[in-house]
Amino acid sequence: MLRKLLSFASAALLGTVMLAHAVEARSLDQIIQAGTIKIGVNPNFPPMSSYGKTNEFEGFDIDVGNKIAAAIGVKAEFVPTETAQRVPYLVADQIDISLGALTRSAERAKLIDFTVPLHTESMAVLTTDKNGTQKWTDFNSDKYTLVNMRGNWSVDFLKDKLPNAKVLLVENNADTVRAVAQGRGDAIIENIDFFLAFTKNYPDVKWRTLNDTIFTNYDSIGVQKGNDSLRNFLNILLYDLHSSNYVNDTWQKWYGQPMLKPVVPSPYF
């Protein structure tokens, strides 16, 4: 029995050591030696990233990912990661970096490290000229219907802040814009940077974005905790990409409009 217990203990210890080795982050030098960088992107989040007509990835994240790989001198290997997989994939070393609109948060910072911001996402109002509202709080009335997606955290936020407004829940970003374009809803109050690209499908609608921004989140590149060589390189590169206006130009290329609250580049990080 003692021999079995010792055997089990040894096996468990070996498994722990192997696991620890398996999840150790690849440093910048190791990525260069490997010739590839594994980049997590969301395959169902156009125009951030999605499968194009030839079944190849395309979008803002893809252009940025290829730019990062070129700066390192390696090939970009894009790994599909749904929203909930981004942090676990980093922790398990299945990807080297995570894109996909990864918002900085205190909870996530316990598990992974962040670069300086890559882009922002601003919660604001997307509506039309059919109403004369000027502030987001003007929608706190039962004469307005807000369109949102099932499962979004903002559904509860808006019910709390705008309890008198009606709510229409749909399945995805494109459906929300379609509902407002068809007159089934009056406005979208969300991180509307991600919705603006769909407005081009309805050129006859006179769209309006209110200047009354509710708040702005900062989305960074995620790296495994303690991977300072890679994070420091990315911070330096991001300063160059922001200073040259590459990030903003690429954003406008894919979203059709400038970022609501562009990132102000800073050489200090």
C-alpha positions as CSV (number, residue, x, y, z in Angstrom):
1,M,0.0,0.0,0.0
2,L,2.8,2.4,0.9
3,R,4.5,1.6,-2.4
4,K,1.3,2.4,-4.3
5,L,0.9,5.7,-2.4
6,L,4.5,6.7,-3.2
7,S,4.0,5.7,-6.8
8,F,0.8,7.8,-7.0
9,A,2.6,10.7,-5.3
10,S,5.5,10.5,-7.7
11,A,3.2,10.4,-10.7
12,A,1.3,13.4,-9.4
13,L,4.5,15.3,-8.9
14,L,5.7,14.5,-12.3
15,G,2.4,15.6,-13.8
16,T,2.6,18.9,-12.0
17,V,6.1,19.5,-13.2
18,M,5.1,18.6,-16.8
19,L,2.0,20.9,-16.6
20,A,4.1,23.7,-15.3
21,H,6.5,23.3,-18.2
22,A,3.7,23.0,-20.7
23,V,2.2,26.3,-19.8
24,E,5.4,28.4,-19.6
25,A,5.1,31.4,-21.9
26,R,7.3,31.6,-25.0
27,S,9.6,34.6,-24.7
28,L,10.3,37.0,-27.6
29,D,13.5,35.1,-28.4
30,Q,11.7,31.8,-28.4
31,I,9.1,33.1,-30.8
32,I,11.8,34.4,-33.1
33,Q,13.5,31.1,-33.0
34,A,10.2,29.3,-33.8
35,G,9.5,31.5,-36.7
36,T,5.8,32.0,-35.8
37,I,3.7,33.9,-33.3
38,K,0.4,32.4,-32.2
39,I,-2.3,35.1,-32.2
40,G,-5.7,34.6,-30.7
41,V,-8.5,36.2,-32.7
42,N,-12.3,36.0,-32.5
43,P,-13.6,34.3,-35.7
44,N,-17.1,35.5,-35.3
45,F,-16.5,39.2,-34.7
46,P,-16.5,41.1,-38.0
47,P,-15.0,43.5,-38.9
48,M,-12.6,42.9,-36.0
49,S,-11.9,39.4,-37.4
50,S,-13.8,36.8,-39.3
51,Y,-13.6,34.3,-42.2
52,G,-13.6,36.0,-45.5
53,K,-15.0,34.8,-48.9
54,T,-11.9,32.6,-49.4
55,N,-12.2,31.2,-45.9
56,E,-9.2,33.2,-44.8
57,F,-9.1,35.4,-41.8
58,E,-9.6,39.1,-42.4
59,G,-10.3,42.2,-40.4
60,F,-8.7,44.8,-38.1
61,D,-7.1,42.3,-35.8
62,I,-5.7,40.4,-38.8
63,D,-4.0,43.4,-40.2
64,V,-2.6,44.3,-36.8
65,G,-1.5,40.7,-36.1
66,N,0.3,40.6,-39.4
67,K,2.0,43.9,-38.7
68,I,3.2,42.6,-35.3
69,A,4.5,39.4,-36.9
70,A,6.4,41.4,-39.6
71,A,7.9,43.6,-36.9
72,I,9.2,40.6,-35.1
73,G,10.3,38.9,-38.3
74,V,8.1,35.8,-38.0
75,K,4.9,34.4,-39.5
76,A,1.5,35.1,-37.9
77,E,-0.4,32.0,-36.9
78,F,-4.0,33.0,-36.1
79,V,-5.8,30.8,-33.6
80,P,-9.6,31.0,-33.3
81,T,-10.6,32.0,-29.8
82,E,-14.1,32.8,-28.7
83,T,-14.6,35.5,-26.2
84,A,-14.6,33.2,-23.1
85,Q,-11.4,31.4,-24.3
86,R,-9.1,34.4,-24.6
87,V,-7.7,34.4,-21.1
88,P,-7.6,30.6,-20.6
89,Y,-5.8,30.2,-23.9
90,L,-3.1,32.6,-22.8
91,V,-2.7,31.0,-19.4
92,A,-2.4,27.5,-21.0
93,D,0.2,28.9,-23.5
94,Q,-2.0,27.9,-26.5
95,I,-1.5,31.4,-27.9
96,D,1.3,33.9,-27.4
97,I,-0.9,37.0,-27.6
98,S,-4.6,37.7,-27.6
99,L,-6.4,40.3,-29.7
100,G,-10.2,40.2,-30.1
101,A,-11.2,43.4,-28.3
102,L,-9.6,42.3,-25.0
103,T,-10.7,44.9,-22.4
104,R,-8.4,45.6,-19.5
105,S,-9.9,44.7,-16.2
106,A,-8.6,44.2,-12.6
107,E,-9.9,40.6,-12.6
108,R,-8.2,39.7,-15.8
109,A,-5.0,41.4,-14.6
110,K,-4.8,38.8,-11.9
111,L,-4.3,36.1,-14.6
112,I,-2.6,37.8,-17.5
113,D,-0.6,40.9,-18.4
114,F,-1.7,43.7,-20.7
115,T,0.2,46.0,-23.1
116,V,-0.6,49.6,-23.5
117,P,-4.0,50.1,-25.2
118,L,-4.4,49.0,-28.8
119,H,-7.8,50.6,-29.3
120,T,-10.8,51.8,-27.4
121,E,-14.5,50.8,-27.3
122,S,-16.9,53.6,-26.2
123,M,-20.3,53.1,-24.9
124,A,-22.5,55.6,-26.6
125,V,-25.7,56.0,-28.7
126,L,-26.3,55.0,-32.3
127,T,-29.6,56.3,-33.5
128,T,-31.2,58.0,-36.5
129,D,-32.6,61.4,-37.4
130,K,-36.1,60.2,-36.6
131,N,-35.6,61.5,-33.0
132,G,-34.1,64.6,-31.7
133,T,-32.4,63.2,-28.6
134,Q,-29.1,64.8,-27.6
135,K,-28.2,62.8,-24.4
136,W,-28.3,59.1,-23.7
137,T,-30.5,59.7,-20.7
138,D,-33.2,61.2,-23.0
139,F,-34.0,57.6,-23.9
140,N,-35.5,56.9,-20.5
141,S,-39.0,56.9,-21.8
142,D,-41.5,54.2,-22.9
143,K,-41.8,55.9,-26.3
144,Y,-38.3,54.6,-27.1
145,T,-37.2,51.0,-27.9
146,L,-33.6,50.1,-27.3
147,V,-32.1,47.3,-29.3
148,N,-29.5,45.0,-27.7
149,M,-28.2,41.4,-27.9
150,R,-29.2,38.6,-25.7
151,G,-26.6,37.9,-23.0
152,N,-24.9,41.3,-23.2
153,W,-23.9,42.8,-19.8
154,S,-25.3,46.1,-21.1
155,V,-28.8,44.8,-21.1
156,D,-28.9,44.8,-17.3
157,F,-27.0,48.1,-17.2
158,L,-29.6,49.8,-19.4
159,K,-32.5,48.3,-17.4
160,D,-31.0,49.9,-14.3
161,K,-30.1,53.3,-15.8
162,L,-33.0,53.6,-18.3
163,P,-35.8,51.6,-16.7
164,N,-38.6,53.2,-18.6
165,A,-37.3,52.4,-22.1
166,K,-38.6,49.4,-23.9
167,V,-36.1,46.7,-25.0
168,L,-35.9,44.5,-28.1
169,L,-33.4,41.7,-27.8
170,V,-31.8,40.2,-31.0
171,E,-29.0,37.7,-31.8
172,N,-26.0,39.6,-33.1
173,N,-24.5,43.0,-34.0
174,A,-25.9,43.0,-37.6
175,D,-29.4,42.2,-36.3
176,T,-29.3,45.2,-33.9
177,V,-28.5,47.6,-36.7
178,R,-31.1,46.0,-38.9
179,A,-33.8,46.5,-36.3
180,V,-33.1,50.2,-36.0
181,A,-32.9,50.6,-39.8
182,Q,-36.3,48.9,-40.1
183,G,-37.9,51.1,-37.5
184,R,-38.4,48.3,-35.0
185,G,-36.1,50.1,-32.5
186,D,-35.0,53.6,-31.9
187,A,-31.4,53.3,-30.8
188,I,-28.5,51.1,-29.8
189,I,-26.7,52.0,-26.6
190,E,-23.6,49.9,-26.5
191,N,-19.9,49.8,-27.4
192,I,-21.0,51.2,-30.8
193,D,-17.6,51.2,-32.5
194,F,-18.4,47.5,-33.2
195,F,-21.8,48.3,-34.8
196,L,-21.0,51.2,-37.1
197,A,-19.7,49.1,-40.0
198,F,-23.2,47.5,-40.4
199,T,-24.8,50.9,-41.0
200,K,-23.4,51.0,-44.5
201,N,-25.9,48.3,-45.4
202,Y,-28.6,50.9,-45.0
203,P,-27.4,54.0,-46.9
204,D,-30.9,55.5,-47.0
205,V,-31.1,55.8,-43.2
206,K,-29.7,59.0,-41.7
207,W,-27.6,57.6,-38.9
208,R,-26.5,59.7,-35.9
209,T,-23.9,59.1,-33.2
210,L,-24.5,61.2,-30.1
211,N,-21.5,63.0,-28.7
212,D,-22.7,62.1,-25.2
213,T,-20.3,59.2,-24.5
214,I,-21.2,57.2,-21.5
215,F,-17.7,55.7,-20.8
216,T,-14.7,54.4,-22.7
217,N,-13.0,51.0,-22.2
218,Y,-9.3,50.4,-23.2
219,D,-8.6,47.2,-25.1
220,S,-5.0,46.0,-25.0
221,I,-3.0,43.0,-26.3
222,G,-3.0,40.2,-23.8
223,V,0.2,38.3,-23.0
224,Q,0.9,35.5,-20.5
225,K,1.7,36.9,-17.0
226,G,5.4,37.6,-16.5
227,N,6.3,37.5,-20.3
228,D,8.0,40.9,-20.0
229,S,10.3,40.5,-23.1
230,L,7.3,40.1,-25.4
231,R,5.1,42.7,-23.6
232,N,7.9,45.4,-23.7
233,F,8.5,44.8,-27.4
234,L,4.8,45.2,-28.1
235,N,4.6,48.4,-26.1
236,I,7.4,49.9,-28.1
237,L,5.8,48.7,-31.3
238,L,2.3,50.0,-30.3
239,Y,3.8,53.5,-29.7
240,D,5.1,53.5,-33.3
241,L,1.8,52.1,-34.7
242,H,-0.2,54.8,-32.9
243,S,2.3,57.6,-33.7
244,S,2.3,56.8,-37.4
245,N,-1.6,56.6,-37.4
246,Y,-1.4,53.0,-38.6
247,V,-3.9,51.9,-35.9
248,N,-6.4,54.6,-36.6
249,D,-6.1,54.2,-40.4
250,T,-6.6,50.5,-40.2
251,W,-9.6,51.0,-37.9
252,Q,-11.2,53.4,-40.4
253,K,-10.5,50.9,-43.2
254,W,-12.5,48.2,-41.5
255,Y,-15.1,50.1,-39.5
256,G,-15.7,52.8,-42.1
257,Q,-15.5,55.6,-39.4
258,P,-12.9,56.8,-37.0
259,M,-12.6,55.4,-33.6
260,L,-14.9,57.3,-31.3
261,K,-12.1,57.9,-28.7
262,P,-8.8,57.3,-30.3
263,V,-5.8,56.1,-28.2
264,V,-3.4,59.0,-27.4
265,P,0.1,57.6,-27.9
266,S,2.6,57.9,-25.1
267,P,6.3,57.0,-25.0
268,Y,6.0,56.2,-21.3
269,F,4.8,52.8,-20.2
